[in-house]
CSV table of C-alpha atoms and ligand atoms in Angstrom, one decimal:
chain,number,residue,atom,x,y,z
A,91,MET,CA,-5.6,-45.1,173.1
A,92,ARG,CA,-3.4,-44.9,170.3
A,93,PHE,CA,-4.5,-45.0,166.9
A,94,GLY,CA,-2.5,-45.9,162.9
A,95,ILE,CA,-3.5,-43.5,160.2
A,96,LEU,CA,-2.0,-44.1,155.9
A,97,THR,CA,-2.6,-43.2,152.5
A,98,SER,CA,-2.0,-45.9,150.3
A,99,GLY,CA,-2.2,-45.7,146.3
A,100,GLY,CA,-2.5,-43.2,143.7
A,101,ASP,CA,-2.8,-39.8,145.6
A,102,CYS,CA,-5.7,-37.9,145.2
A,103,PRO,CA,-7.1,-34.3,146.8
A,104,GLY,CA,-9.1,-34.5,150.3
A,105,LEU,CA,-6.2,-37.0,151.9
A,106,ASN,CA,-5.2,-34.2,154.0
A,107,ALA,CA,-9.1,-32.8,154.8
A,108,ALA,CA,-9.8,-36.8,156.6
A,109,ILE,CA,-6.5,-36.7,157.5
A,110,ARG,CA,-6.3,-33.5,159.4
A,111,ALA,CA,-10.5,-34.8,160.8
A,112,PHE,CA,-9.3,-37.6,162.2
A,113,VAL,CA,-6.1,-36.7,163.8
A,114,ARG,CA,-8.4,-33.6,165.4
A,115,ARG,CA,-10.8,-35.7,166.8
A,116,ALA,CA,-8.9,-37.7,168.2
A,117,LEU,CA,-6.4,-35.5,170.0
A,118,ILE,CA,-9.4,-33.4,170.9
A,119,ASP,CA,-10.5,-36.9,172.9
A,120,GLY,CA,-6.7,-37.4,174.3
A,121,ASN,CA,-5.4,-40.0,172.0
A,122,GLU,CA,-2.7,-40.6,170.6
A,123,VAL,CA,-1.9,-40.8,166.7
A,124,TYR,CA,0.5,-42.5,164.0
A,125,GLY,CA,0.8,-41.7,161.0
A,126,PHE,CA,2.9,-44.1,159.3
A,127,LYS,CA,4.8,-42.7,156.0
A,128,ASP,CA,3.8,-43.9,152.4
A,129,GLY,CA,1.9,-46.1,152.8
A,130,TRP,CA,2.2,-50.1,154.0
A,131,LEU,CA,5.8,-49.4,153.3
A,132,GLY,CA,5.0,-47.1,156.9
A,133,VAL,CA,4.4,-50.0,158.6
A,134,VAL,CA,6.6,-52.4,157.7
A,135,ASN,CA,9.2,-50.4,158.5
A,136,ASN,CA,7.3,-48.8,161.6
A,137,ASP,CA,8.4,-45.2,160.1
A,138,TYR,CA,5.5,-42.8,161.4
A,139,ILE,CA,5.5,-39.4,162.4
A,140,ARG,CA,3.9,-38.6,166.3
A,141,MET,CA,0.7,-36.7,164.5
A,142,THR,CA,0.3,-32.9,166.7
A,143,ARG,CA,-2.7,-30.3,166.1
A,144,GLU,CA,0.2,-28.3,164.2
A,145,SER,CA,1.0,-31.5,162.1
A,146,VAL,CA,-2.3,-30.9,160.1
A,147,SER,CA,-2.6,-27.6,160.3
A,148,GLY,CA,-4.0,-25.5,157.2
A,149,ILE,CA,-3.7,-28.7,155.1
A,150,ILE,CA,-7.6,-29.0,154.3
A,151,PHE,CA,-7.1,-26.8,151.1
A,152,GLN,CA,-3.9,-28.9,150.6
A,153,GLY,CA,-3.6,-31.7,147.7
A,154,GLY,CA,-1.5,-34.5,148.0
A,155,THR,CA,-1.1,-36.0,151.4
A,156,VAL,CA,1.0,-35.7,154.7
A,157,LEU,CA,2.0,-38.2,154.6
A,158,GLY,CA,3.2,-39.4,152.1
A,159,THR,CA,2.0,-42.6,149.9
A,160,SER,CA,2.7,-45.5,147.9
A,161,ARG,CA,2.0,-48.8,146.1
A,162,PHE,CA,3.8,-50.8,148.6
A,163,ASN,CA,2.3,-54.5,149.4
A,164,PRO,CA,3.4,-56.8,152.0
A,165,VAL,CA,0.5,-59.2,152.1
A,166,PHE,CA,2.1,-61.8,149.6
A,167,ASP,CA,5.6,-61.7,151.9
A,168,GLU,CA,5.5,-63.6,155.1
A,169,GLY,CA,8.3,-61.8,156.6
A,170,LEU,CA,6.8,-58.2,155.7
A,171,THR,CA,3.3,-59.5,157.4
A,172,GLU,CA,4.8,-59.8,160.3
A,173,ARG,CA,6.7,-57.4,160.8
A,174,CYS,CA,3.5,-55.5,159.8
A,175,LEU,CA,1.4,-57.2,162.6
A,176,GLU,CA,3.9,-57.1,165.2
A,177,ASN,CA,3.7,-53.0,164.7
A,178,LEU,CA,0.4,-53.1,164.2
A,179,ASP,CA,0.4,-54.4,168.1
A,180,GLN,CA,1.3,-51.2,169.0
A,181,LEU,CA,-2.1,-49.9,168.3
A,182,ASP,CA,-6.0,-49.9,169.1
A,183,GLY,CA,-6.7,-49.7,165.7
A,184,LEU,CA,-5.6,-48.4,162.0
A,185,VAL,CA,-7.5,-46.1,159.3
A,186,VAL,CA,-6.2,-46.6,155.8
A,187,ILE,CA,-7.1,-44.2,153.8
A,188,GLY,CA,-6.8,-46.0,150.0
A,189,GLY,CA,-8.6,-46.8,146.6
A,190,ASN,CA,-9.5,-50.3,146.0
A,191,GLY,CA,-5.7,-52.4,145.7
A,192,SER,CA,-5.3,-51.0,149.3
A,193,LEU,CA,-8.7,-52.0,150.3
A,194,HIS,CA,-7.6,-55.8,149.8
A,195,ILE,CA,-4.6,-54.8,151.7
A,196,ALA,CA,-6.4,-53.3,154.3
A,197,TYR,CA,-8.8,-56.6,154.6
A,198,HIS,CA,-6.6,-58.4,154.2
A,199,PHE,CA,-4.8,-57.1,157.6
A,200,HIS,CA,-7.9,-56.5,159.3
A,201,ARG,CA,-8.8,-60.7,159.0
A,202,LEU,CA,-5.0,-61.2,160.4
A,203,TRP,CA,-5.8,-58.2,163.0
A,204,GLY,CA,-9.0,-57.2,163.4
A,205,LYS,CA,-8.7,-53.3,164.6
A,206,ILE,CA,-9.3,-51.6,160.6
A,207,VAL,CA,-11.8,-48.9,159.3
A,208,PHE,CA,-11.4,-47.6,156.4
A,209,ILE,CA,-12.2,-44.8,154.6
A,210,PRO,CA,-12.3,-44.6,150.1
A,211,LYS,CA,-10.6,-42.8,148.0
A,212,THR,CA,-10.2,-42.3,144.1
A,213,ILE,CA,-10.2,-39.9,140.9
A,214,ASP,CA,-11.9,-43.4,139.1
A,215,ASN,CA,-15.3,-43.2,141.4
A,216,ASP,CA,-14.7,-47.5,141.2
A,217,ILE,CA,-15.2,-48.5,145.0
A,218,TRP,CA,-18.4,-50.5,145.5
A,219,GLY,CA,-21.0,-48.5,147.3
A,220,THR,CA,-19.4,-45.3,147.9
A,221,GLU,CA,-18.8,-42.2,146.7
A,222,SER,CA,-14.5,-41.7,146.7
A,223,ILE,CA,-12.7,-38.5,148.2
A,224,GLY,CA,-10.5,-36.8,144.6
A,225,PHE,CA,-13.4,-38.0,142.6
A,226,ASP,CA,-15.1,-34.0,142.2
A,227,THR,CA,-12.0,-32.9,142.1
A,228,ALA,CA,-10.8,-34.6,139.2
A,229,VAL,CA,-14.4,-34.2,137.3
A,230,ASN,CA,-14.3,-30.3,137.8
A,231,VAL,CA,-10.9,-29.7,136.5
A,232,ALA,CA,-11.2,-32.4,133.3
A,233,SER,CA,-14.3,-30.0,132.6
A,234,GLN,CA,-12.5,-27.4,132.8
A,235,LEU,CA,-10.1,-28.3,130.5
A,236,ILE,CA,-12.2,-29.5,128.2
A,237,ASP,CA,-14.5,-26.5,128.2
A,238,ARG,CA,-11.0,-24.5,126.9
A,239,LEU,CA,-10.3,-27.1,124.3
A,240,HIS,CA,-13.8,-25.9,122.1
A,241,SER,CA,-12.8,-23.3,121.2
A,242,THR,CA,-9.6,-24.3,119.8
A,243,ALA,CA,-11.4,-27.0,117.8
A,244,GLU,CA,-13.8,-24.9,116.8
A,245,SER,CA,-11.5,-21.7,115.1
A,246,HIS,CA,-9.5,-25.0,113.5
A,247,LYS,CA,-12.0,-27.0,112.7
A,248,ARG,CA,-10.6,-29.9,114.5
A,249,VAL,CA,-11.5,-33.0,116.1
A,250,PHE,CA,-9.9,-33.4,119.1
A,251,VAL,CA,-9.9,-36.6,120.8
A,252,VAL,CA,-9.6,-36.5,124.5
A,253,GLN,CA,-8.1,-38.7,127.3
A,254,VAL,CA,-9.1,-38.8,130.5
A,255,MET,CA,-7.9,-41.3,133.3
A,256,GLY,CA,-10.0,-44.5,134.6
A,257,ARG,CA,-8.4,-47.5,134.1
A,258,HIS,CA,-10.9,-49.4,135.1
A,259,THR,CA,-14.3,-47.4,134.8
A,260,GLY,CA,-15.4,-44.1,132.8
A,261,TRP,CA,-16.8,-41.8,135.3
A,262,ILE,CA,-14.4,-39.2,135.1
A,263,ALA,CA,-14.9,-39.5,131.5
A,264,LEU,CA,-18.8,-40.1,131.5
A,265,TYR,CA,-19.3,-37.3,133.6
A,266,SER,CA,-17.0,-34.1,132.7
A,267,GLY,CA,-17.5,-35.4,129.2
A,268,ILE,CA,-21.8,-34.5,130.4
A,269,SER,CA,-21.0,-31.5,132.0
A,270,SER,CA,-18.5,-29.9,128.8
A,271,GLY,CA,-20.8,-30.7,126.9
A,272,ALA,CA,-18.6,-33.6,124.6
A,273,ASP,CA,-20.0,-35.0,121.3
A,274,VAL,CA,-18.7,-38.3,122.2
A,275,ILE,CA,-18.0,-40.1,125.5
A,276,VAL,CA,-16.0,-43.4,125.0
A,277,ILE,CA,-16.0,-46.0,128.6
A,278,PRO,CA,-14.5,-49.4,128.9
A,279,GLU,CA,-17.7,-50.7,130.4
A,280,TYR,CA,-19.9,-49.9,127.1
A,281,PRO,CA,-16.9,-49.4,123.7
A,282,ILE,CA,-18.4,-48.4,121.1
A,283,THR,CA,-16.6,-48.7,118.3
A,284,VAL,CA,-14.9,-45.6,116.0
A,285,GLU,CA,-16.8,-45.9,113.2
A,286,GLU,CA,-20.0,-45.6,115.5
A,287,ILE,CA,-17.3,-42.1,117.0
A,288,ALA,CA,-17.2,-41.3,112.9
A,289,GLU,CA,-20.7,-41.5,111.6
A,290,ILE,CA,-21.7,-39.0,114.8
A,291,VAL,CA,-18.8,-36.7,113.9
A,292,GLU,CA,-19.8,-37.1,109.9
A,293,ARG,CA,-23.4,-35.9,111.3
A,294,ARG,CA,-22.6,-33.2,113.5
A,295,LYS,CA,-20.5,-31.9,110.1
A,296,LYS,CA,-23.5,-32.5,108.2
A,297,MET,CA,-25.3,-30.1,110.6
A,298,GLY,CA,-22.3,-27.7,110.1
A,299,ARG,CA,-21.3,-28.4,113.2
A,300,SER,CA,-17.5,-28.7,111.8
A,301,PHE,CA,-15.2,-29.6,114.8
A,302,SER,CA,-16.2,-32.7,118.1
A,303,ILE,CA,-15.0,-33.3,121.1
A,304,VAL,CA,-14.3,-36.7,121.7
A,305,VAL,CA,-13.7,-37.7,124.9
A,306,VAL,CA,-11.6,-41.2,126.1
A,307,ALA,CA,-11.6,-43.2,129.1
A,308,GLU,CA,-8.0,-44.2,129.5
A,309,GLY,CA,-9.4,-48.0,130.0
A,310,VAL,CA,-10.8,-48.7,126.8
A,311,ARG,CA,-9.5,-50.9,124.5
A,312,TYR,CA,-10.0,-52.3,121.2
A,313,SER,CA,-9.1,-55.8,119.8
A,314,ASP,CA,-6.9,-54.0,116.8
A,315,GLN,CA,-5.6,-51.4,118.9
A,316,ARG,CA,-1.8,-51.6,118.4
A,317,VAL,CA,-0.5,-48.7,120.6
A,318,GLN,CA,-0.9,-48.3,124.6
A,319,ASN,CA,-2.7,-45.2,124.2
A,320,VAL,CA,-6.2,-45.9,123.6
A,321,GLY,CA,-7.3,-42.0,122.6
A,322,ILE,CA,-4.5,-42.0,120.2
A,323,HIS,CA,-5.5,-45.3,118.1
A,324,ILE,CA,-9.1,-43.2,117.9
A,325,GLN,CA,-7.2,-40.2,116.5
A,326,ARG,CA,-5.5,-42.1,114.3
A,327,ARG,CA,-8.1,-44.7,113.3
A,328,LEU,CA,-10.6,-41.2,112.9
A,329,ALA,CA,-8.2,-39.3,111.0
A,330,ARG,CA,-7.7,-42.5,108.1
A,331,ILE,CA,-11.8,-42.4,108.2
A,332,LEU,CA,-12.9,-39.0,108.3
A,333,SER,CA,-10.1,-37.4,106.4
A,334,VAL,CA,-10.2,-34.6,109.0
A,335,GLU,CA,-7.9,-32.9,110.8
A,336,THR,CA,-7.8,-34.1,114.7
A,337,ARG,CA,-5.6,-34.1,117.4
A,338,PHE,CA,-5.1,-36.3,120.5
A,339,VAL,CA,-5.1,-34.8,124.2
A,340,GLU,CA,-4.2,-36.9,127.5
A,341,ILE,CA,-5.2,-35.5,130.8
A,342,GLY,CA,-3.7,-37.5,133.3
A,343,TYR,CA,-1.9,-36.9,136.7
A,344,VAL,CA,-3.4,-33.5,136.7
A,345,LEU,CA,-6.6,-35.0,137.3
A,346,ARG,CA,-4.7,-35.8,140.4
A,347,GLY,CA,-3.5,-33.1,141.9
A,348,GLY,CA,-3.9,-29.6,142.7
A,349,SER,CA,-6.7,-28.5,145.6
A,350,PRO,CA,-9.6,-30.4,146.5
A,351,THR,CA,-13.3,-29.2,146.0
A,352,ALA,CA,-15.1,-28.0,148.5
A,353,TYR,CA,-17.4,-30.8,147.8
A,354,ASP,CA,-14.8,-33.1,148.1
A,355,ARG,CA,-12.8,-31.2,151.3
A,356,LEU,CA,-16.7,-32.0,153.3
A,357,MET,CA,-16.7,-35.5,152.2
A,358,ALA,CA,-13.4,-36.1,153.7
A,359,HIS,CA,-13.5,-34.2,156.7
A,360,VAL,CA,-16.9,-35.9,157.3
A,361,MET,CA,-15.4,-39.8,156.4
A,362,GLY,CA,-12.2,-38.9,158.7
A,363,ASN,CA,-14.5,-37.7,161.7
A,364,PHE,CA,-16.9,-40.6,161.3
A,365,ALA,CA,-14.0,-43.2,161.3
A,366,TYR,CA,-12.3,-41.5,164.6
A,367,GLU,CA,-16.1,-43.0,165.9
A,368,LEU,CA,-15.7,-46.0,164.1
A,369,VAL,CA,-12.6,-46.8,165.2
A,370,VAL,CA,-12.8,-45.4,169.3
A,371,ASN,CA,-16.4,-47.4,169.7
A,372,GLY,CA,-14.3,-50.9,168.7
A,373,LYS,CA,-16.2,-51.1,165.6
A,374,PHE,CA,-13.6,-52.3,163.1
A,375,GLY,CA,-14.2,-53.7,159.5
A,376,TYR,CA,-15.9,-50.9,158.4
A,377,ILE,CA,-15.8,-48.3,155.3
A,378,THR,CA,-16.5,-44.8,155.9
A,379,ALA,CA,-19.3,-45.0,152.9
A,380,TYR,CA,-20.6,-42.0,151.5
A,381,ASN,CA,-23.1,-40.8,149.3
A,382,GLY,CA,-24.8,-36.7,148.4
A,383,TYR,CA,-23.4,-35.3,152.0
A,384,ASP,CA,-25.0,-39.0,154.1
A,385,VAL,CA,-22.1,-40.6,155.7
A,386,PHE,CA,-22.8,-44.3,156.8
A,387,SER,CA,-20.6,-48.1,157.5
A,388,THR,CA,-20.4,-50.7,154.9
A,389,LYS,CA,-18.7,-53.8,156.0
A,390,MET,CA,-15.6,-53.9,154.1
A,391,ASP,CA,-16.8,-58.1,152.8
A,392,ALA,CA,-18.9,-56.3,151.1
A,393,ILE,CA,-17.5,-54.3,149.1
A,394,VAL,CA,-13.5,-55.8,148.3
A,395,GLY,CA,-13.2,-57.7,145.2
A,396,ARG,CA,-16.0,-55.4,143.4
A,397,LEU,CA,-16.2,-52.9,141.3
A,398,LYS,CA,-18.4,-49.7,140.7
A,399,THR,CA,-18.7,-49.6,137.2
A,400,VAL,CA,-21.2,-47.0,134.9
A,401,SER,CA,-24.8,-48.8,134.7
A,402,VAL,CA,-26.1,-49.6,131.1
A,403,GLU,CA,-28.7,-46.7,131.9
A,404,ASP,CA,-26.4,-44.3,132.8
A,405,TYR,CA,-24.5,-44.7,129.6
A,406,LEU,CA,-27.5,-45.0,127.4
A,407,SER,CA,-29.1,-41.3,129.2
A,408,ALA,CA,-25.5,-39.6,128.4
A,409,LYS,CA,-25.9,-41.5,124.6
A,410,TYR,CA,-28.9,-39.6,123.9
A,411,PHE,CA,-27.0,-36.3,123.5
A,412,PHE,CA,-23.7,-37.6,121.6
A,413,GLY,CA,-23.2,-35.4,118.2
B,729,F6P,O1,-5.8,-43.0,140.9
B,729,F6P,C1,-6.2,-44.1,140.0
B,729,F6P,C2,-5.2,-43.6,138.8
B,729,F6P,O2,-5.1,-42.4,138.8
B,729,F6P,C3,-5.9,-44.1,137.0
B,729,F6P,O3,-6.9,-43.8,136.8
B,729,F6P,C4,-4.3,-44.5,136.7
B,729,F6P,O4,-4.5,-45.6,135.7
B,729,F6P,C5,-3.6,-45.4,137.4
B,729,F6P,O5,-3.8,-44.3,138.9
B,729,F6P,C6,-1.6,-44.7,137.3
B,729,F6P,O6,-1.6,-44.3,138.7
B,729,F6P,P1,0.0,-44.6,139.3
B,729,F6P,O7,0.9,-44.2,138.2
B,729,F6P,O8,0.2,-44.2,140.4
B,729,F6P,O9,0.3,-46.1,139.4
């Protein structure tokens, strides 16, 4: 049989481990695998790499994606959609590795063509009903970097506002904030006010802790925010309210780079292997969902259009430890 595979949307650590697992399983059984370059752009242009055992050798620990990726979306152009369908018709199935945006595209083509399986990846961890490749690595990197800010914040008695990625949800901020002992965590789902943040910082000061670490997700928005960057907004406002020395640090694309953690590699490996089992058995229209070392299939139509957000209970249980 002939299968295609592509990575689409923002990259993250662990993509290569998933590609490797799928390709190796498929080749062992005597199938052909076509790796489309740069996401859906590769499908439009029929631009692919014929995958071999060598093309996936030594990549399980590498960040990025050997296939390349892009945010290119052919859905709204009839001509491009037709070209995709013509090229897909040469295949017996396609595996798409992507985030929420890519899931929309994959679902669209699944409804037209019927032979797609989806592997979830995003450092933002916001795909409904599953864990996603890349999140664990992002949380680990963010935690380690925030750890490093503690000593300099304490030495200078400063307040550090640390902005991490998370366009719509606060998963990275919450998990890295908890694990690095941040004093305040601000997320888009429940954005506490700058006045509340200032109160917590003040309370700490009265207890003799003259420094604070405030972790904020990039997706938080305030009505009086004039600057694009919410972290800068909070930092400036805190400086005014508290007259303390403040600093802003952005932990952005570095979260998407470098080597994946063992957890992400394992998840990606298991999902790649499982995706092969789904396509070879003609079980299309599913995503490879993952929950704590357990893999299972969930229908794409139950996931598409939904966002996995932080629950109020989870946020409140983190809030007990603020200050
Ligand atoms: O991968 C998700 C994400 O990292 C978001 O948190 C961020 O806003 C976005 O991607 C930025 O990605 P790009 O600049 O590649 O579009």
